[in-house]
Each structure stands twice: as C-alpha cells, then as structure tokens.
mmCIF file of C-alpha atoms in Angstrom:
data_model
loop_
_atom_site.group_PDB
_atom_site.id
_atom_site.type_symbol
_atom_site.label_atom_id
_atom_site.label_comp_id
_atom_site.label_asym_id
_atom_site.label_seq_id
_atom_site.Cartn_x
_atom_site.Cartn_y
_atom_site.Cartn_z
ATOM 1 C CA UNK A 1 -0.025 -0.011 -0.018
ATOM 2 C CA UNK A 2 2.609 2.521 -1.141
ATOM 3 C CA UNK A 3 0.485 5.533 -2.026
ATOM 4 C CA UNK A 4 2.831 8.359 -3.079
ATOM 5 C CA UNK A 5 6.477 7.617 -3.168
ATOM 6 C CA UNK A 6 9.245 10.215 -3.586
ATOM 7 C CA UNK A 7 12.839 9.588 -4.447
ATOM 8 C CA UNK A 8 15.444 10.491 -3.329
ATOM 9 C CA UNK A 9 14.657 11.410 0.329
ATOM 10 C CA UNK A 10 17.704 13.541 0.714
ATOM 11 C CA UNK A 11 20.107 15.186 -1.656
ATOM 12 C CA UNK A 12 22.839 17.724 -1.527
ATOM 13 C CA UNK A 13 23.804 19.642 -4.680
ATOM 14 C CA UNK A 14 26.392 22.253 -5.621
ATOM 15 C CA UNK A 15 25.164 25.513 -7.158
ATOM 16 C CA UNK A 16 24.756 25.000 -10.922
ATOM 17 C CA UNK A 17 24.221 21.225 -10.767
ATOM 18 C CA UNK A 18 21.047 19.607 -12.099
ATOM 19 C CA UNK A 19 18.885 16.891 -10.753
ATOM 20 C CA UNK A 20 15.488 15.286 -11.128
ATOM 21 C CA UNK A 21 13.069 14.368 -8.315
ATOM 22 C CA UNK A 22 10.849 11.463 -8.886
ATOM 23 C CA UNK A 23 7.217 11.079 -7.649
ATOM 24 C CA UNK A 24 5.355 7.853 -8.268
ATOM 25 C CA UNK A 25 1.793 7.072 -7.199
ATOM 26 C CA UNK A 26 0.019 3.750 -7.350
ATOM 27 C CA UNK A 27 -3.575 5.010 -6.782
ATOM 28 C CA UNK A 28 -4.425 5.626 -10.437
ATOM 29 C CA UNK A 29 -4.804 9.361 -9.722
ATOM 30 C CA UNK A 30 -5.114 11.756 -12.584
ATOM 31 C CA UNK A 31 -3.875 14.883 -10.869
ATOM 32 C CA UNK A 32 -0.339 15.290 -9.444
ATOM 33 C CA UNK A 33 1.337 18.243 -7.835
ATOM 34 C CA UNK A 34 4.713 19.448 -6.665
ATOM 35 C CA UNK A 35 5.127 21.786 -3.716
ATOM 36 C CA UNK A 36 8.010 23.237 -1.820
ATOM 37 C CA UNK A 37 7.973 23.820 1.917
ATOM 38 C CA UNK A 38 10.039 26.526 3.466
ATOM 39 C CA UNK A 39 10.080 27.630 7.147
ATOM 40 C CA UNK A 40 7.294 29.955 8.100
ATOM 41 C CA UNK A 41 5.714 29.770 4.618
ATOM 42 C CA UNK A 42 3.750 26.569 4.544
ATOM 43 C CA UNK A 43 3.612 24.783 1.162
ATOM 44 C CA UNK A 44 3.660 26.624 -2.158
ATOM 45 C CA UNK A 45 2.597 24.988 -5.462
ATOM 46 C CA UNK A 46 5.367 24.748 -8.045
ATOM 47 C CA UNK A 47 3.709 22.892 -10.856
ATOM 48 C CA UNK A 48 0.836 20.484 -11.342
ATOM 49 C CA UNK A 49 -0.572 18.059 -13.936
ATOM 50 C CA UNK A 50 -4.143 17.218 -14.671
ATOM 51 C CA UNK A 51 -3.248 14.170 -16.763
ATOM 52 C CA UNK A 52 -0.643 12.334 -18.674
ATOM 53 C CA UNK A 53 1.329 14.595 -21.016
ATOM 54 C CA UNK A 54 -0.082 17.794 -19.526
ATOM 55 C CA UNK A 55 1.513 20.238 -16.987
ATOM 56 C CA UNK A 56 0.764 23.614 -15.688
ATOM 57 C CA UNK A 57 2.468 26.325 -13.612
ATOM 58 C CA UNK A 58 1.675 26.907 -9.979
ATOM 59 C CA UNK A 59 2.528 29.774 -7.635
ATOM 60 C CA UNK A 60 6.351 29.484 -7.788
ATOM 61 C CA UNK A 61 7.399 27.747 -11.064
ATOM 62 C CA UNK A 62 10.605 29.642 -11.922
ATOM 63 C CA UNK A 63 13.726 27.576 -12.011
ATOM 64 C CA UNK A 64 11.826 24.223 -12.180
ATOM 65 C CA UNK A 65 10.537 22.105 -15.012
ATOM 66 C CA UNK A 66 8.301 19.029 -14.841
ATOM 67 C CA UNK A 67 7.172 16.203 -17.012
ATOM 68 C CA UNK A 68 4.321 13.683 -16.830
ATOM 69 C CA UNK A 69 5.132 11.085 -19.479
ATOM 70 C CA UNK A 70 3.374 8.258 -17.547
ATOM 71 C CA UNK A 71 0.204 8.638 -15.566
ATOM 72 C CA UNK A 72 1.857 7.325 -12.418
ATOM 73 C CA UNK A 73 5.032 9.415 -12.515
ATOM 74 C CA UNK A 74 5.554 13.196 -12.135
ATOM 75 C CA UNK A 75 9.113 14.449 -12.475
ATOM 76 C CA UNK A 76 10.475 17.690 -11.132
ATOM 77 C CA UNK A 77 13.764 18.928 -12.664
ATOM 78 C CA UNK A 78 16.167 21.593 -11.474
ATOM 79 C CA UNK A 79 18.362 22.449 -14.498
ATOM 80 C CA UNK A 80 20.794 24.766 -12.702
ATOM 81 C CA UNK A 81 20.294 24.526 -8.962
ATOM 82 C CA UNK A 82 20.575 27.726 -6.811
ATOM 83 C CA UNK A 83 20.911 28.134 -2.965
ATOM 84 C CA UNK A 84 17.328 29.611 -3.017
ATOM 85 C CA UNK A 85 16.004 26.250 -4.043
ATOM 86 C CA UNK A 86 17.111 24.679 -0.754
ATOM 87 C CA UNK A 87 13.850 23.363 0.552
ATOM 88 C CA UNK A 88 11.698 20.337 1.295
ATOM 89 C CA UNK A 89 9.794 19.194 -1.856
ATOM 90 C CA UNK A 90 6.506 17.400 -1.533
ATOM 91 C CA UNK A 91 4.638 15.579 -4.209
ATOM 92 C CA UNK A 92 0.912 14.998 -3.990
ATOM 93 C CA UNK A 93 -1.820 13.334 -6.085
ATOM 94 C CA UNK A 94 -5.555 13.341 -6.213
ATOM 95 C CA UNK A 95 -8.389 11.544 -7.915
ATOM 96 C CA UNK A 96 -10.374 13.344 -10.631
ATOM 97 C CA UNK A 97 -13.939 12.105 -9.895
ATOM 98 C CA UNK A 98 -16.515 13.739 -7.817
ATOM 99 C CA UNK A 99 -15.607 15.415 -4.669
ATOM 100 C CA UNK A 100 -12.657 13.034 -4.146
ATOM 101 C CA UNK A 101 -10.768 15.108 -6.626
ATOM 102 C CA UNK A 102 -10.343 17.784 -3.987
ATOM 103 C CA UNK A 103 -8.391 15.545 -1.508
ATOM 104 C CA UNK A 104 -4.624 15.473 -2.106
ATOM 105 C CA UNK A 105 -2.406 12.584 -0.817
ATOM 106 C CA UNK A 106 1.152 13.594 -0.028
ATOM 107 C CA UNK A 107 4.506 11.719 -0.186
ATOM 108 C CA UNK A 108 7.044 11.877 2.590
ATOM 109 C CA UNK A 109 9.067 14.556 0.995
ATOM 110 C CA UNK A 110 12.542 15.166 -0.468
ATOM 111 C CA UNK A 111 14.964 17.336 1.563
ATOM 112 C CA UNK A 112 17.236 19.118 -0.922
ATOM 113 C CA UNK A 113 20.238 21.454 0.043
ATOM 114 C CA UNK A 114 22.025 23.492 -2.557
ATOM 115 C CA UNK A 115 25.481 24.731 -1.478
ATOM 116 C CA UNK B 1 -6.548 34.955 -5.077
ATOM 117 C CA UNK B 2 -7.249 32.905 -2.006
ATOM 118 C CA UNK B 3 -5.170 33.061 1.145
ATOM 119 C CA UNK B 4 -4.937 31.326 4.610
ATOM 120 C CA UNK B 5 -3.781 32.831 7.890
ATOM 121 C CA UNK B 6 -2.741 30.773 10.840
ATOM 122 C CA UNK B 7 -2.135 33.438 13.479
ATOM 123 C CA UNK B 8 -0.450 31.183 16.015
ATOM 124 C CA UNK B 9 3.021 30.025 15.008
ATOM 125 C CA UNK B 10 3.605 27.912 18.053
ATOM 126 C CA UNK B 11 1.228 26.668 20.707
ATOM 127 C CA UNK B 12 2.037 24.660 23.874
ATOM 128 C CA UNK B 13 -0.463 22.663 25.806
ATOM 129 C CA UNK B 14 -0.406 20.116 28.570
ATOM 130 C CA UNK B 15 -1.371 16.623 27.866
ATOM 131 C CA UNK B 16 -5.046 16.152 28.540
ATOM 132 C CA UNK B 17 -5.852 19.865 28.014
ATOM 133 C CA UNK B 18 -8.132 21.078 25.218
ATOM 134 C CA UNK B 19 -6.849 22.460 22.080
ATOM 135 C CA UNK B 20 -7.988 24.981 19.555
ATOM 136 C CA UNK B 21 -5.877 26.029 16.481
ATOM 137 C CA UNK B 22 -7.114 29.049 14.561
ATOM 138 C CA UNK B 23 -7.408 29.388 10.723
ATOM 139 C CA UNK B 24 -8.795 32.281 8.816
ATOM 140 C CA UNK B 25 -9.187 32.228 5.009
ATOM 141 C CA UNK B 26 -9.880 34.553 2.212
ATOM 142 C CA UNK B 27 -11.730 33.322 -0.806
ATOM 143 C CA UNK B 28 -14.463 34.692 -3.026
ATOM 144 C CA UNK B 29 -16.628 31.694 -3.297
ATOM 145 C CA UNK B 30 -17.688 28.844 -1.062
ATOM 146 C CA UNK B 31 -14.421 27.386 0.101
ATOM 147 C CA UNK B 32 -13.195 23.843 0.321
ATOM 148 C CA UNK B 33 -11.257 23.696 3.633
ATOM 149 C CA UNK B 34 -8.747 21.171 4.960
ATOM 150 C CA UNK B 35 -6.595 20.563 7.991
ATOM 151 C CA UNK B 36 -3.441 18.481 7.444
ATOM 152 C CA UNK B 37 -0.926 17.328 10.160
ATOM 153 C CA UNK B 38 2.720 16.793 9.547
ATOM 154 C CA UNK B 39 4.823 14.841 12.040
ATOM 155 C CA UNK B 40 8.593 15.347 12.067
ATOM 156 C CA UNK B 41 10.223 14.037 8.876
ATOM 157 C CA UNK B 42 6.862 12.917 7.473
ATOM 158 C CA UNK B 43 4.570 14.047 4.704
ATOM 159 C CA UNK B 44 1.259 15.663 5.346
ATOM 160 C CA UNK B 45 -1.763 13.585 6.502
ATOM 161 C CA UNK B 46 -5.274 14.807 6.023
ATOM 162 C CA UNK B 47 -7.088 15.245 9.313
ATOM 163 C CA UNK B 48 -10.435 16.479 8.033
ATOM 164 C CA UNK B 49 -12.151 18.439 5.264
ATOM 165 C CA UNK B 50 -15.124 20.649 4.778
ATOM 166 C CA UNK B 51 -16.833 20.764 1.348
ATOM 167 C CA UNK B 52 -20.382 21.593 2.162
ATOM 168 C CA UNK B 53 -23.334 20.837 4.538
ATOM 169 C CA UNK B 54 -22.822 20.501 8.204
ATOM 170 C CA UNK B 55 -20.497 23.180 9.447
ATOM 171 C CA UNK B 56 -19.050 20.933 12.198
ATOM 172 C CA UNK B 57 -16.851 18.296 10.698
ATOM 173 C CA UNK B 58 -15.234 15.310 12.417
ATOM 174 C CA UNK B 59 -11.851 13.925 11.502
ATOM 175 C CA UNK B 60 -9.403 11.315 12.464
ATOM 176 C CA UNK B 61 -7.555 11.155 15.816
ATOM 177 C CA UNK B 62 -10.508 12.771 17.661
ATOM 178 C CA UNK B 63 -10.125 16.147 15.892
ATOM 179 C CA UNK B 64 -12.993 18.332 14.721
ATOM 180 C CA UNK B 65 -13.328 21.716 13.003
ATOM 181 C CA UNK B 66 -16.065 24.248 12.634
ATOM 182 C CA UNK B 67 -16.630 26.334 9.492
ATOM 183 C CA UNK B 68 -17.876 29.811 10.283
ATOM 184 C CA UNK B 69 -18.643 31.627 7.116
ATOM 185 C CA UNK B 70 -19.447 34.965 8.929
ATOM 186 C CA UNK B 71 -15.887 34.884 10.446
ATOM 187 C CA UNK B 72 -14.120 33.243 7.544
ATOM 188 C CA UNK B 73 -12.680 30.768 9.957
ATOM 189 C CA UNK B 74 -12.188 27.031 10.117
ATOM 190 C CA UNK B 75 -10.725 26.390 13.624
ATOM 191 C CA UNK B 76 -9.465 22.975 14.567
ATOM 192 C CA UNK B 77 -10.314 21.573 18.060
ATOM 193 C CA UNK B 78 -9.652 18.574 20.192
ATOM 194 C CA UNK B 79 -11.062 18.104 23.686
ATOM 195 C CA UNK B 80 -8.130 16.207 25.191
ATOM 196 C CA UNK B 81 -4.691 16.415 23.725
ATOM 197 C CA UNK B 82 -2.334 13.293 23.648
ATOM 198 C CA UNK B 83 1.363 13.455 23.647
ATOM 199 C CA UNK B 84 1.310 11.964 20.099
ATOM 200 C CA UNK B 85 -0.511 14.978 18.696
ATOM 201 C CA UNK B 86 2.652 17.009 18.883
ATOM 202 C CA UNK B 87 3.263 18.015 15.187
ATOM 203 C CA UNK B 88 2.780 20.802 12.838
ATOM 204 C CA UNK B 89 -0.704 21.550 11.548
ATOM 205 C CA UNK B 90 -1.657 23.207 8.371
ATOM 206 C CA UNK B 91 -4.902 24.720 7.249
ATOM 207 C CA UNK B 92 -5.552 24.842 3.562
ATOM 208 C CA UNK B 93 -8.157 26.298 1.232
ATOM 209 C CA UNK B 94 -8.892 24.727 -2.127
ATOM 210 C CA UNK B 95 -9.703 26.695 -5.262
ATOM 211 C CA UNK B 96 -11.260 24.430 -7.864
ATOM 212 C CA UNK B 97 -12.053 26.051 -11.174
ATOM 213 C CA UNK B 98 -12.140 24.235 -14.398
ATOM 214 C CA UNK B 99 -9.113 21.920 -14.504
ATOM 215 C CA UNK B 100 -7.140 23.911 -11.921
ATOM 216 C CA UNK B 101 -6.745 22.170 -8.619
ATOM 217 C CA UNK B 102 -4.881 24.316 -6.216
ATOM 218 C CA UNK B 103 -4.507 24.210 -2.457
ATOM 219 C CA UNK B 104 -3.257 27.291 -0.619
ATOM 220 C CA UNK B 105 -1.676 26.546 2.678
ATOM 221 C CA UNK B 106 -1.286 28.551 5.868
ATOM 222 C CA UNK B 107 2.174 28.871 7.297
ATOM 223 C CA UNK B 108 1.437 26.237 9.939
ATOM 224 C CA UNK B 109 1.162 25.996 13.660
ATOM 225 C CA UNK B 110 3.597 23.995 15.611
ATOM 226 C CA UNK B 111 2.077 22.135 18.595
ATOM 227 C CA UNK B 112 4.155 21.141 21.561
ATOM 228 C CA UNK B 113 2.455 18.870 24.246
ATOM 229 C CA UNK B 114 3.843 18.933 27.752
ATOM 230 C CA UNK B 115 3.655 15.788 29.903
#
C-alpha cells in the first residue's frame, strides 16, 4: 500500500548542478502536484498536472521544469540549482472524480540542500 | 486569489488539556477547507475536510473543526490532547475552477505537548 513515493529522500547539490526528483503514485490518480515547503511559509505549489502529457504552472514555477510522461509518474527537474532552491519538496496526487478530486495525498518529501 | 492565515506560529498545551488552532481564510466563493498534520520528517496527512453541509466536521484522531462563514474561519479543536498529537498543523483552502486544482496553505502552527 505505497500511495505516493518520492525519491530520493535527501540530496545535496552544488550550485549549478542539475537533478530530477521522482514522484510515483499507485492510486491511479489523474492529478499530481509538486510543492515546496520553506520555514514559516507553509507549502507553495510549483507545478501540477491534470493528466498524462499535461503540466501547468503553480505559484512558484521559476527555476523548475516538470514532465508527466506516464500517468503514475511526475518528475520535477532543476536544470541549474541555486541556493534559493534549498527546501523540502513534496509531491501529491488526487483523484479526478466527484468530490474526491479535492483530496490530495502527499508523499514523505525530499529534503534538498543546494550549497 | 485565496489566502490562509494561521495566527499562532507555536502553541504549547499540557497533555489532557483542550486545544484550538485558529485558521482564517480569504476566498471569493464557497471554500473547500482542509486541515493537515505533519509529524517530524513525514509528509502531510489529512485530518479532516469541509466541502459543504454540516459546518461541524469530524476527522481522524479525535479532531473536529467548525466552519464559520461569517468569520471566515475554520478552527481545529480537540477536547483532550495526547502526547502523540505534537506535530505541525496546516490549514488549507482549495480553489477548484475548471481543470485547476490548487491548495493554498497557511504557514502552519507547531504544537508542543507537555507531559
């Protein structure tokens, strides 16, 4: 009963390096989301996807790219990491039917430090 | 745009005491409201939600919340706190228009439980 799985759990990057965070869900959810969590600021939406092959920008999309090539996976990429991207990243997913579409299920997070 | 305010950054209560965490929201239409809990190093777990109907909603772990439209509030309550309730609590409002599914989170309230 995995739910939403994020890999890796921790990562340290140097400024300018690139990396991809992987989110996988096994609930057959249509919608997927990437958030970042910073102290005192709650969670802020980076990008989201309403289905395979579609993505859209959230509140803080700059410096990130995403891809949804398979329904179960949602990738978050940092092409050139900056210290301002040091954060905890959370992936979430939700169903697309009825009121259940309004409930998001979260992964355990990826803690990223950019030096 | 919607917003959420959690006025209390940190609350400390004794085990067995009652608890109320405050949440105020700003949203032009009828809101979808949520409370999530985050234990250290973990992802977010949904405690309860309000979509419509009865303004007093029951959640998991003995929590409840009351939606008050006139006060734009959705406060979380528990009659008797347990040591395991120590965590960070996030209130969120959902904006669901067309294909957009966005949650806006408050900055969180850290709960400490004294023995």
